Structures are given as structure tokens and as C-alpha cells.
Short mmCIF file of C-alpha atoms in Angstrom, two decimals:
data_model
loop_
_atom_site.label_atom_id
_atom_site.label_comp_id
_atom_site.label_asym_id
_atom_site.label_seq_id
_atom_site.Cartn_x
_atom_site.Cartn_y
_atom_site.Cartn_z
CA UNK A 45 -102.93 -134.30 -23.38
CA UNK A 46 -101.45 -130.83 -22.75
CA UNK A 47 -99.95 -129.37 -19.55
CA UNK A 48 -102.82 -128.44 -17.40
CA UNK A 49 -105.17 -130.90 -19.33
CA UNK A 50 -106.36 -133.28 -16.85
CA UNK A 51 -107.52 -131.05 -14.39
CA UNK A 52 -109.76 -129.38 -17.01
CA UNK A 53 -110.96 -132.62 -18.20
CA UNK A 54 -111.34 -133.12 -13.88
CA UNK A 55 -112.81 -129.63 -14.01
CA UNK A 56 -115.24 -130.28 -17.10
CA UNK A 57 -116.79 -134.03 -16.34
CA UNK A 58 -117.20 -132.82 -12.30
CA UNK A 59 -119.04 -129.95 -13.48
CA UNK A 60 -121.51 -132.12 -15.91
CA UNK A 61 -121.79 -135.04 -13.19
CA UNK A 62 -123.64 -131.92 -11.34
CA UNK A 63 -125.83 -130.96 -14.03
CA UNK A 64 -126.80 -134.18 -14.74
CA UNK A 65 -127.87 -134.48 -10.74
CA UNK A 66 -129.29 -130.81 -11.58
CA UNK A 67 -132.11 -131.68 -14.49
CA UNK A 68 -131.98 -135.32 -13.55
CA UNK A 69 -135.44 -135.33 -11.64
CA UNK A 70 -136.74 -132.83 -14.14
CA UNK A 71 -136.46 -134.96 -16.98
CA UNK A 72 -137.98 -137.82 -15.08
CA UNK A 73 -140.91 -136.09 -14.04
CA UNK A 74 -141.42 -134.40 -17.67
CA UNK A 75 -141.00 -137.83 -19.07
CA UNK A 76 -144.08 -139.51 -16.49
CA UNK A 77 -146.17 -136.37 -17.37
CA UNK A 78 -145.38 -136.77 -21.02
CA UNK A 79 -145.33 -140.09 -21.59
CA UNK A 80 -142.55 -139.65 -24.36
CA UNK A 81 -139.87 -142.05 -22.40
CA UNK A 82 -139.14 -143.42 -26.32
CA UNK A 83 -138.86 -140.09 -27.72
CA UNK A 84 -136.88 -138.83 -25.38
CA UNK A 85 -134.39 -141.92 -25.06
CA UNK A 86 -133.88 -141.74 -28.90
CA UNK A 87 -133.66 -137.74 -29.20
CA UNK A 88 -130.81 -137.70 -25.87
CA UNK A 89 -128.60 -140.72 -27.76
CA UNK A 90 -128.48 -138.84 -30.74
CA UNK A 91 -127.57 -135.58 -29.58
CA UNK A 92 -125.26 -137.28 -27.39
CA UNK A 93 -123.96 -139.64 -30.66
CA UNK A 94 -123.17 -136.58 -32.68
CA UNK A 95 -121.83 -134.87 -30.48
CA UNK A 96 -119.20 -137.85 -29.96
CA UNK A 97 -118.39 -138.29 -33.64
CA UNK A 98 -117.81 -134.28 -33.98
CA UNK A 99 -114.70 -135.19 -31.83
CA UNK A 100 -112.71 -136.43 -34.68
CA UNK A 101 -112.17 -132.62 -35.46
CA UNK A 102 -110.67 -132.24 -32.19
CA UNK A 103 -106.75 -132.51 -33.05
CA UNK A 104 -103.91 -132.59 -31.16
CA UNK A 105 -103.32 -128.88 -30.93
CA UNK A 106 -103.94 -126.45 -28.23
CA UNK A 107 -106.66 -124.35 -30.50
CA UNK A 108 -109.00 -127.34 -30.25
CA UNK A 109 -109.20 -127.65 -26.32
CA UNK A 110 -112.04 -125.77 -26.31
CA UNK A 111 -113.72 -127.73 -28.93
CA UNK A 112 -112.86 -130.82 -27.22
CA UNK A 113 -114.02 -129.78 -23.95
CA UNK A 114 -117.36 -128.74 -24.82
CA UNK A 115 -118.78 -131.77 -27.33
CA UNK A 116 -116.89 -133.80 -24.63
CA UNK A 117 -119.46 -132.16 -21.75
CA UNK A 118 -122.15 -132.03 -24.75
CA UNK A 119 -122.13 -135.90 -25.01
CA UNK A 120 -121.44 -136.63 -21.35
CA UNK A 121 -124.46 -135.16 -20.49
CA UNK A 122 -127.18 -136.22 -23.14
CA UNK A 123 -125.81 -139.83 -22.81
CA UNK A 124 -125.48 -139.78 -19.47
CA UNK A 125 -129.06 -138.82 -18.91
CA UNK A 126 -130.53 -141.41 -21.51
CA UNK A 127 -130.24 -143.72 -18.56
CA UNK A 128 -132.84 -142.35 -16.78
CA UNK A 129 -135.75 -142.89 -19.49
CA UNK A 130 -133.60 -146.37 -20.56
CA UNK A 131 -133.70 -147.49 -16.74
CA UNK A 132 -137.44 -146.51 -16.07
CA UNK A 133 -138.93 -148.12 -18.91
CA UNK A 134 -137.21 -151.24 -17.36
CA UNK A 135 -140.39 -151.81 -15.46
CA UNK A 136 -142.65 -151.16 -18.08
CA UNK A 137 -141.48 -153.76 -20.86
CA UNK A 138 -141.60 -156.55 -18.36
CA UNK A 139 -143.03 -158.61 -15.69
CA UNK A 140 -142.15 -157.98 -11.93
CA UNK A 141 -141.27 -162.00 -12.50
CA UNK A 142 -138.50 -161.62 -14.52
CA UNK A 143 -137.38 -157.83 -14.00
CA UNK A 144 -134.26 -158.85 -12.54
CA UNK A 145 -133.13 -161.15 -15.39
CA UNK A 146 -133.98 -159.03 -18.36
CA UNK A 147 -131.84 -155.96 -15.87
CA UNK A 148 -129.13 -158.73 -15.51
CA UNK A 149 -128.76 -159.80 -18.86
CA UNK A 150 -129.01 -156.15 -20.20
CA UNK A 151 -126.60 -155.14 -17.81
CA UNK A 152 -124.23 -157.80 -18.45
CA UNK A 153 -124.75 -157.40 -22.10
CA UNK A 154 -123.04 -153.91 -21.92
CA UNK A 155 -120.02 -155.14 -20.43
CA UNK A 156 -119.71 -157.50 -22.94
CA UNK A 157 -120.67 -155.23 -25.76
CA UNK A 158 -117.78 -152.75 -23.98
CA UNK A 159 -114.88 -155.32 -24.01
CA UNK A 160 -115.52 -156.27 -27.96
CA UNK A 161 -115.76 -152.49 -28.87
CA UNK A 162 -112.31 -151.95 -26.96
CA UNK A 163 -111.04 -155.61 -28.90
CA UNK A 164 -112.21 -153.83 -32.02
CA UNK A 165 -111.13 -150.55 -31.50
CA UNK A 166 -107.35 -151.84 -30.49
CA UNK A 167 -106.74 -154.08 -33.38
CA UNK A 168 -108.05 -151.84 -36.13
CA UNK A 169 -106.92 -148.44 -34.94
CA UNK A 170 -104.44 -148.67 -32.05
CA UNK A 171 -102.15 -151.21 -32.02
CA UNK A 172 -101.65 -151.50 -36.07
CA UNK A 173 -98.88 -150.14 -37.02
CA UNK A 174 -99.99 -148.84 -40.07
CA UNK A 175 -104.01 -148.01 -38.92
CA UNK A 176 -107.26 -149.44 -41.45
CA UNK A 177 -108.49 -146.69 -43.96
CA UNK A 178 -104.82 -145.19 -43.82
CA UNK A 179 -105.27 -143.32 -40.94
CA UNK A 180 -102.66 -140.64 -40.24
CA UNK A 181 -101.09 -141.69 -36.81
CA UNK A 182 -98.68 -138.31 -36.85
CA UNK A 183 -102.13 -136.47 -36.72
CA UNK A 184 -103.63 -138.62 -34.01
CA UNK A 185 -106.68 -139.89 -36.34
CA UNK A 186 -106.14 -143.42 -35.48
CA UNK A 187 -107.23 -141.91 -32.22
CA UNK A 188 -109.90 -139.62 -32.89
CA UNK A 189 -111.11 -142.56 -35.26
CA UNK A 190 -112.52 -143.79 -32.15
CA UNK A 191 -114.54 -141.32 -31.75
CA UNK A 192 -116.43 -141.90 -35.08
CA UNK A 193 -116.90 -145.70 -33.47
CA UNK A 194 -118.17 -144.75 -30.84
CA UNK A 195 -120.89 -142.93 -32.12
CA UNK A 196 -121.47 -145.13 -34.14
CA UNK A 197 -121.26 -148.05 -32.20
CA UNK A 198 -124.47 -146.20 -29.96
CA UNK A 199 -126.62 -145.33 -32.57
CA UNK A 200 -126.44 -149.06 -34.28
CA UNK A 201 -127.15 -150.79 -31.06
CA UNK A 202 -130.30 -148.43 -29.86
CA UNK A 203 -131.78 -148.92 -33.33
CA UNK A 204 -133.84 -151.53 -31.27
CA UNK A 205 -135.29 -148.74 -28.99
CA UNK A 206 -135.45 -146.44 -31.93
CA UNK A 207 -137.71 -149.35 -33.67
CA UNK A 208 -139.15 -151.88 -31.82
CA UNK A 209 -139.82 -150.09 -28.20
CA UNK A 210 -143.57 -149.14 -28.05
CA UNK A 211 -144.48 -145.64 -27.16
CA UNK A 212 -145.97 -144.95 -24.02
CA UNK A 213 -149.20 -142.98 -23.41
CA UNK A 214 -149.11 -139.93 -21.30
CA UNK A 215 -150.71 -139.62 -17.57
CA UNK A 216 -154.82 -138.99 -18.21
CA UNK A 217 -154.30 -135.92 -16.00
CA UNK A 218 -151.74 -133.93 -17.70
CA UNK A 219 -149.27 -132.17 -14.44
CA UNK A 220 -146.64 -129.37 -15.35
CA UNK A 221 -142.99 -130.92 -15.19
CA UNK A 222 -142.65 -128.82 -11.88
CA UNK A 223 -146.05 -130.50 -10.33
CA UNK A 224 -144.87 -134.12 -11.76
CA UNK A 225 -142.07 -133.50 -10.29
CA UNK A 226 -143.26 -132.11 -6.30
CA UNK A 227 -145.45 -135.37 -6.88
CA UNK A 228 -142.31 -137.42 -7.48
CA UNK A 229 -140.73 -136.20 -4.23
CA UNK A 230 -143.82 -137.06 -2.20
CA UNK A 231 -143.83 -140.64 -4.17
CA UNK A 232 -139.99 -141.44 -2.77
CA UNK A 233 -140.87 -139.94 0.74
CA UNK A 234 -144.21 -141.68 0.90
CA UNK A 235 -142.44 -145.45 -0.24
CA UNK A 236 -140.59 -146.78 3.12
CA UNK A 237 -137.19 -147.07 2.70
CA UNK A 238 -137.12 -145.14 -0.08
CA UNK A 239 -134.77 -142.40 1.12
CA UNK A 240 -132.61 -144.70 2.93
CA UNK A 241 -132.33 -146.62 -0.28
CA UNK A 242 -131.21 -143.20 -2.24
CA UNK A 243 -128.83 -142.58 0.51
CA UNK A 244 -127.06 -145.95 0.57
CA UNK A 245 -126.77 -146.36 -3.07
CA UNK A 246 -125.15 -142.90 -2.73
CA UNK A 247 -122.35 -144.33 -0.89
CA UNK A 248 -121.75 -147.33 -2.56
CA UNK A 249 -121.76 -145.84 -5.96
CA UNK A 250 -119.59 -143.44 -4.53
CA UNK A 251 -117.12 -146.53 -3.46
CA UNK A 252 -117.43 -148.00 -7.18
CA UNK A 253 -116.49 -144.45 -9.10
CA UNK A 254 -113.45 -144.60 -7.08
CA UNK A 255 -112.76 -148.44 -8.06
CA UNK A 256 -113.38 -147.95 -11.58
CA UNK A 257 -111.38 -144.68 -11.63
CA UNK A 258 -107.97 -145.40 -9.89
CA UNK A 259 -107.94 -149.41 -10.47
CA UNK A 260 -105.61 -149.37 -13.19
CA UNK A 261 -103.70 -146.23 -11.22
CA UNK A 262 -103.33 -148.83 -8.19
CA UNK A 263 -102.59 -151.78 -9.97
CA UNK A 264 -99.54 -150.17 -11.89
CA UNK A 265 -98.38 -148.27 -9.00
CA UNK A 266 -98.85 -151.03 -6.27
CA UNK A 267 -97.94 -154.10 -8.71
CA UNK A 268 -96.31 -152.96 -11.38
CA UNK A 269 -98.73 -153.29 -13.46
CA UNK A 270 -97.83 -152.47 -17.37
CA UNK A 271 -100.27 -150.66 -20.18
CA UNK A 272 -100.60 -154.66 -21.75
CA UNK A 273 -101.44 -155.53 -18.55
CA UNK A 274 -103.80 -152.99 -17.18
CA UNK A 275 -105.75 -153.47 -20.45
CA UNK A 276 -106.04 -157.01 -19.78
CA UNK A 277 -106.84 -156.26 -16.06
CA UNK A 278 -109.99 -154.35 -17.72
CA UNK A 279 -111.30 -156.35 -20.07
CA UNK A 280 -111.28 -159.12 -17.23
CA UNK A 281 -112.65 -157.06 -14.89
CA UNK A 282 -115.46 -156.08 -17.52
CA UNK A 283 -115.88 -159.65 -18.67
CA UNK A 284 -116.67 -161.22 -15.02
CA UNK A 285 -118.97 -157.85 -14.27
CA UNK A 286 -121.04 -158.69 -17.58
CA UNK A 287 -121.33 -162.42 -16.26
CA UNK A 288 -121.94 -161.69 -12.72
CA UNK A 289 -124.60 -158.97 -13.80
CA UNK A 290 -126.41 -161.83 -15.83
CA UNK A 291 -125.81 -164.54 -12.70
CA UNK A 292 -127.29 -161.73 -10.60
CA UNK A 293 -130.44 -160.95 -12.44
CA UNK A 294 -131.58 -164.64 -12.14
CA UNK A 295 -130.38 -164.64 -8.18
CA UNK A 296 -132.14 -161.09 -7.93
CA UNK A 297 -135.95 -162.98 -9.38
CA UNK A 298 -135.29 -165.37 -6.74
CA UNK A 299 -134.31 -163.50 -3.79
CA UNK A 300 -134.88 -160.06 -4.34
CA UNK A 301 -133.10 -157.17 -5.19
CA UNK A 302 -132.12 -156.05 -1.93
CA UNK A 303 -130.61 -159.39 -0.59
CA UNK A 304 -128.67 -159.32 -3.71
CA UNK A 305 -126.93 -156.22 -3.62
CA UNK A 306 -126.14 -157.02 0.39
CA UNK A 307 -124.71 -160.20 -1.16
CA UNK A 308 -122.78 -158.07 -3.53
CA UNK A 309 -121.34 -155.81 -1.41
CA UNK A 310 -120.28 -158.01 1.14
CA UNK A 311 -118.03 -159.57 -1.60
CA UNK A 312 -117.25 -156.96 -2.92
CA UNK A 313 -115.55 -156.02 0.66
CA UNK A 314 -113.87 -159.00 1.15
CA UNK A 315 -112.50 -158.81 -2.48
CA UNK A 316 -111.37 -155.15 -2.25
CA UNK A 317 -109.39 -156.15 1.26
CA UNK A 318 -107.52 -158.87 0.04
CA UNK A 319 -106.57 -156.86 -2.71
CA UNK A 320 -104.88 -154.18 -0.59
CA UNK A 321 -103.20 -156.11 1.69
CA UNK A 322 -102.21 -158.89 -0.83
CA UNK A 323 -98.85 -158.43 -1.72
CA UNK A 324 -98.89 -161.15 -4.66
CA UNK A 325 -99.52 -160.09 -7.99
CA UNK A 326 -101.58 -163.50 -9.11
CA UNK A 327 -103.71 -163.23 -6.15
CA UNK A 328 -104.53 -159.65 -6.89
CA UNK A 329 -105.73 -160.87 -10.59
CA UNK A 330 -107.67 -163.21 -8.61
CA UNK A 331 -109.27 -161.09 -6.11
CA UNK A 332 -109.72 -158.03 -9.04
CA UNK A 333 -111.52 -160.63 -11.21
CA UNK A 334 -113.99 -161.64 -8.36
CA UNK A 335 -114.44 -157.58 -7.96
CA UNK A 336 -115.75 -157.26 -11.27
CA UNK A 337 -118.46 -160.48 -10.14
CA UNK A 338 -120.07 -158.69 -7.36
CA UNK A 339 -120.10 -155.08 -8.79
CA UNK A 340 -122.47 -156.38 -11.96
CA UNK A 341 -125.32 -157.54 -9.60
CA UNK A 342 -124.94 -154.65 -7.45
CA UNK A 343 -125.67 -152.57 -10.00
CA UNK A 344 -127.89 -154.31 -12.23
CA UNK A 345 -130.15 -154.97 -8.49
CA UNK A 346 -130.48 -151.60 -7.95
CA UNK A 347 -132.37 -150.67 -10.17
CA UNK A 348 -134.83 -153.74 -10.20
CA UNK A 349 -135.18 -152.24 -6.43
CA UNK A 350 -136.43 -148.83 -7.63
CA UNK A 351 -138.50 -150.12 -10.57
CA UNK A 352 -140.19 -152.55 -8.14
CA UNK A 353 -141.10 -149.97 -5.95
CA UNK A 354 -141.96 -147.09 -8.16
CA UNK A 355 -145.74 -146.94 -9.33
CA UNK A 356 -145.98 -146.79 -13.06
CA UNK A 357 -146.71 -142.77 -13.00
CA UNK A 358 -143.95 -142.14 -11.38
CA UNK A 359 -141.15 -144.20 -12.37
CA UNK A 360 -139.35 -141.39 -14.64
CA UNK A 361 -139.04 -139.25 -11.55
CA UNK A 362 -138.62 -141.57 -8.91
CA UNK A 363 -135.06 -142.57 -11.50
CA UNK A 364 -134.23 -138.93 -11.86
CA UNK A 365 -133.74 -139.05 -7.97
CA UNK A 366 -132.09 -142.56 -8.70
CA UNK A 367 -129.56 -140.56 -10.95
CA UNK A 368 -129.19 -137.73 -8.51
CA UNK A 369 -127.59 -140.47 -6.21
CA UNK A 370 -125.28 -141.83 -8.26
CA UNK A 371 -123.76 -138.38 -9.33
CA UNK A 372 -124.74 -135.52 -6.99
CA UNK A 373 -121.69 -136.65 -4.79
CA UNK A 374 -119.26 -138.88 -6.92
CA UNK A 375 -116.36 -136.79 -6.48
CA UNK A 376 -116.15 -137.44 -2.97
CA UNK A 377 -114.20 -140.96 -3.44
CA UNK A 378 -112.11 -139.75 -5.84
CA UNK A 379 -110.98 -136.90 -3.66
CA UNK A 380 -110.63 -138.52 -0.28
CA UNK A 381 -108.20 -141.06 -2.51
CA UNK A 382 -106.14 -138.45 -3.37
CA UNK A 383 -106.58 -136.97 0.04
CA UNK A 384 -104.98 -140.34 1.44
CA UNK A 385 -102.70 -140.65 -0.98
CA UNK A 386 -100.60 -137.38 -0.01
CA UNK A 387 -100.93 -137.45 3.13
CA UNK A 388 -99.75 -141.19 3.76
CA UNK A 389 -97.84 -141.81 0.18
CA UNK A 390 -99.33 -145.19 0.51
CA UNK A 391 -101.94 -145.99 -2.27
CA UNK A 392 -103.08 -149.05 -0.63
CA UNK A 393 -104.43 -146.36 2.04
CA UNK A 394 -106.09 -144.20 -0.76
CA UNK A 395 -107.87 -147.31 -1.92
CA UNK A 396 -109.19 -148.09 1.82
CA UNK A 397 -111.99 -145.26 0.93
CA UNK A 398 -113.59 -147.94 -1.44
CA UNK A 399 -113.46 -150.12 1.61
CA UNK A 400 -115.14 -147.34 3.58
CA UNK A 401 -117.73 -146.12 1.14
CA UNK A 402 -119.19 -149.68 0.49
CA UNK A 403 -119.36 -150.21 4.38
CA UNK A 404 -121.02 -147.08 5.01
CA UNK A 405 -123.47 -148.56 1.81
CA UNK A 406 -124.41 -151.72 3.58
CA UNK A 407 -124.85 -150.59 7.12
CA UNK A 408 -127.75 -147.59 5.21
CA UNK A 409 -129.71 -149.84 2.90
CA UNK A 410 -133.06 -151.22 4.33
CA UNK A 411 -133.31 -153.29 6.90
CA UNK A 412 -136.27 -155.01 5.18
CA UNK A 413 -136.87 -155.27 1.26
CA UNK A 414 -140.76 -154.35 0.18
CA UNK A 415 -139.94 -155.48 -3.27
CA UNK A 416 -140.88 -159.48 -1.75
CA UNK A 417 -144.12 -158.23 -0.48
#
């Protein structure tokens, strides 16, 4: 990457985070009013699919940044905001009996899918030394190869969706997306909790971007941590998330959704504090392994907790406002680590914000989960 290129890549997926907050209850509310939560799944992961493969014309020169920056921000954004029609229609292809399990399993299933795509992707393009379809390694296309991959990989594995998901008829009384969406507002203020929900998942989401964006920084800096090893540390880390989100789904049927992500964060606490006071490399692995356990259900339980609650007619929306929390305020961890970080020169201080963010998580969610009732 060139001089200057991380902070616009900082710059440029800050700047869609907010525009996905932006449209995010929008596109909810037009998909309830609609009805077209298949059509609209299918149309954002192929914009967002293409634009992804047109990065293997992005080469390693300075003319392309611009290029590269914007079909970057172009697929960030489309897939990014699949999730919300993906994550309401959770609720509509199942029974509340077994919501948590098929969000577990789905969950952990893109973890899993995620470490053999990264497997695949290192033995056939990276680490050969002479790359498959003679790949030109002077002009980076072993890298931008990956890109290709991807996009494929996405399109392949929502063929499903694009073939088997039913489509879904649109409310009898047909509201603009701007009246959908005033309605979806009053749905969230009207459930109890609701907002208190949004706002704690805010937090802790918050606490996870951070994890999941200086992990590897902290474990090389802290431990000495090499590239072999930091790879490793991820695909471990993404291996125990993907079996703790499936664990989770069944625990989530049986106790509920909100019991399960108090569960998770509570180990995800302890995990995260022994890991930055530890100062033993094996019992880091350890602790970082059992991390990746707890974060699964915590995630895959949160959104059983807003499909539960959401009415049918308003599930698209009620998401949208899901998605807002999740990336209306994401930088904040990030910063307030490299806040810490300069001002003590300690990273194990810069990581304390994930320690503070799932905290503050805990101590908002509900007090009482409707979900059981």
C-alpha cells in the first residue's frame, strides 16, 4: 500500500460504515412495505459481487487508487447492507422454536466457510511460489486474484437465496418507504426494551470491532507474534467463533437470547482480561481461542433477540435500526485504542477499551428478556 494509504482506506470504510447507518432503516422499511426482502438480498450481493471482482484491475500503481477506493466503498456498502434483508428474513423462514439454532448454525457456518476460503486462497495464490493459472506475482495478480474469489465465492454460496428462498408478499396496505419507516420507529419505541437493547448492542459491537481490528496488531506487538502465527491465531479464533455460534444457537432455543449473550459477554470479559495481563504466550492462545467461543453466540443471539421481538411487518425496519447500531458509532473503539496507545505506549492499555465497551454492553441490555414470554 502507498504512503498515505491506510488512512484513506481509514478515511474510505469510516465514511461507508456511516452511510450504511444512513439508508440502513430506509432499506428496511422499503423492504416491509415492499415485500421484495428476496429481490433485494439477491440484487445488493450482486452489485456488491461485481463490484469485488472489478478489483482485479486495481494494480499496484498509484493511478489506480482511485479505482480501488471507490469499488472498494461500492462493495462495502451493497454487501454490507445485504445483512439487513438476510437477517430479517431470519424470522420468517422459521419457527420461534428453533430460531436460535438455524441463527447459530448459519452464523457458525460463515466462520467456517471464512477459514476454508482463506485455506484456499493461501495455498493456491499466496504462498505458492509460482501461483495456479500462472499468475504474475511481479504484477501483484496472485493478489488481486483474490478478488475474483471472492466474488465468486459470494455469488456461488447465495445461489440458495437466489433459488430456493420464497418471495414474500407485500403489506395489504401499501405505506411510502418514509411512512414504513416513521412506523418502524414507533414499532422499536413501542417494544420494551427495545431501545435499551439498540443501545447496548451499540457498545458491545463497538468492543468487538476493536477486537477483531487490532487482535493480530496486539498479539504481534505484545507477544511477538509472527505473520505464520497471526494467521494461525485467526483461523483459530474463526474456527472456535463458528463452533461457539452453533453451541450458542441450541443454548439460545433453550434459554433465550438475552441470557445468552449475558453469558457471552461475561466470558468474553474474563477472556479479554486474562489476555492483557497474561504475560505467557500459550496462555494467551488459550484465552484468544475461548474469545472467539463467546463472541459467536453473542452475535448470532442478537439477532434471534430482534427477530423475536419484531412483528412480521416490521422486521426489515426494526433490522435497519439493528444495523444503525452496529455501525453508526464503530469508530469509537478503534479510536480510543489508539487514543490509549499514545498516550500510555502500552498496548495492553489500548486493548482495556474492549474491556470497557463490553462492560458498558452488559450493565445496558434488559434487565428482563420478553423473547421467553
Amino acid at each position: 500500500m502507498p504512503e498515505g494509504g491506510s488512512v484513506v482506506w481509514a478515511y474510505m470504510t469510516g465514511i461507508t460504515a456511516i452511510l450504511v447507518a444512513m439508508v440502513a432503516p430506509f432499506l428496511g422499511s422499503y423492504a416491509d412495505s415492499s415485500g421484495k426482502f428476496k429481490e433485494l438480498i439477491v440484487f445488493f450481493i450482486c452489485i456488491g459481487s461485481i463490484a469485488t471482482g472489478l478489483l482485479w484491475f486495481a494494480r499496484p500503481d498509484t493511478a489506480f487508487i482511485t479505482y480501488a477506493i471507490i469499488f472498494s466503498a461500492i462493495s462495502i456498502f451493497f454487501l454490507e447492507s445485504s445483512f439487513i434483508f438476510y437477517n430479517a428474513m431470519l424470522g420468517k423462514i422459521t419457527k420461534k422454536e428453533n430460531i436460535g439454532t438455524l441463527s447459530g448454525i448459519a452464523w457458525g457456518g460463515g466462520y467456517i466457510g471464512a477459514v476454508i476460503a482463506l485455506t484456499i486462497v493461501l495455498a493456491v495464490f499466496i504462498l505458492p511460489e509460482s501461483p495456479a493459472f500462472s499468475l504474475d506475482k511481479s504484477d501483484s495478480e496472485h493478489i488481486r486474484a483474490t478478488m475474483l474469489f471472492a466474488a465468486g465465492w459470494a455469488i456461488i454460496f447465495s445461489l440458495p437465496i437466489m433459488i430456493y428462498l420464497p418471495s414474500f408478499r407485500k403489506q395489504e396496505r401499501r405505506y411510502s418507504i418514509f411512512s414504513s419507516l416513521k412506523q418502524s420507529l414507533v414499532e422499536a419505541a413501542k417494544i420494551r426494551y427495545m431501545t435499551r437493547f439498540l443501545f447496548a448492542r451499540m457498545a458491545y459491537n463497538d468492543g468487538l470491532v476493536t477486537l477483531f481490528a487490532f487482535g493480530g496488531i496486539y498479539a504481534a506487538k505484545v507477544f511477538n507474534f509472527s505473520q505464520l502465527e497471526i494467521i494461525l491465531f485467526a483461523i483459530c479464533l474463526n474456527i472456535s467463533a463458528g463452533f461457539g455460534a452453533m453451541i450458542g444457537g441450541y443454548i439460545d432455543d433453550s434459554i433465550g437470547p438475552l441470557k445468552t449473550i449475558k453469558i457471552g459477554l461475561i466470558g468474553l470479559f474474563l477472556c479479554g482480561l486474562v489476555a492483557i495481563i497474561t504475560p505467557y504466550k500459550l496462555l494467551f492462545w488459550f484465552v484468544g481461542i475461548g474469545l472467539g467461543l463467546f463472541v459467536g453466540p453473542i452475535q448470532s443471539a442478537s439477532r434471534t433477540y430482534i427477530s423475536l421481538e419484531a412483528s412480521d411487518i416490521y422486521k426489515g425496519g426494526l433490522f435497519g435500526l439493528y444495523m444503525v447500531s452496529g455501525k453508526l458509532t464503530s469508530f469509537i473503539g478503534p479510536l480510543l485504542y489508539g487514543w490509549l496507545v499514545m498516550l500510555s505506549g502500552y498496548d495492553r492499555i489500548g486493548m482495556s477499551v474492549v474491556l470497557v465497551l463490553i462492560a458498558a454492553g452488559y450493565l445496558l441490555l434488559p434487565p428482563k428478556d420478553n423473547t421467553r414470554n
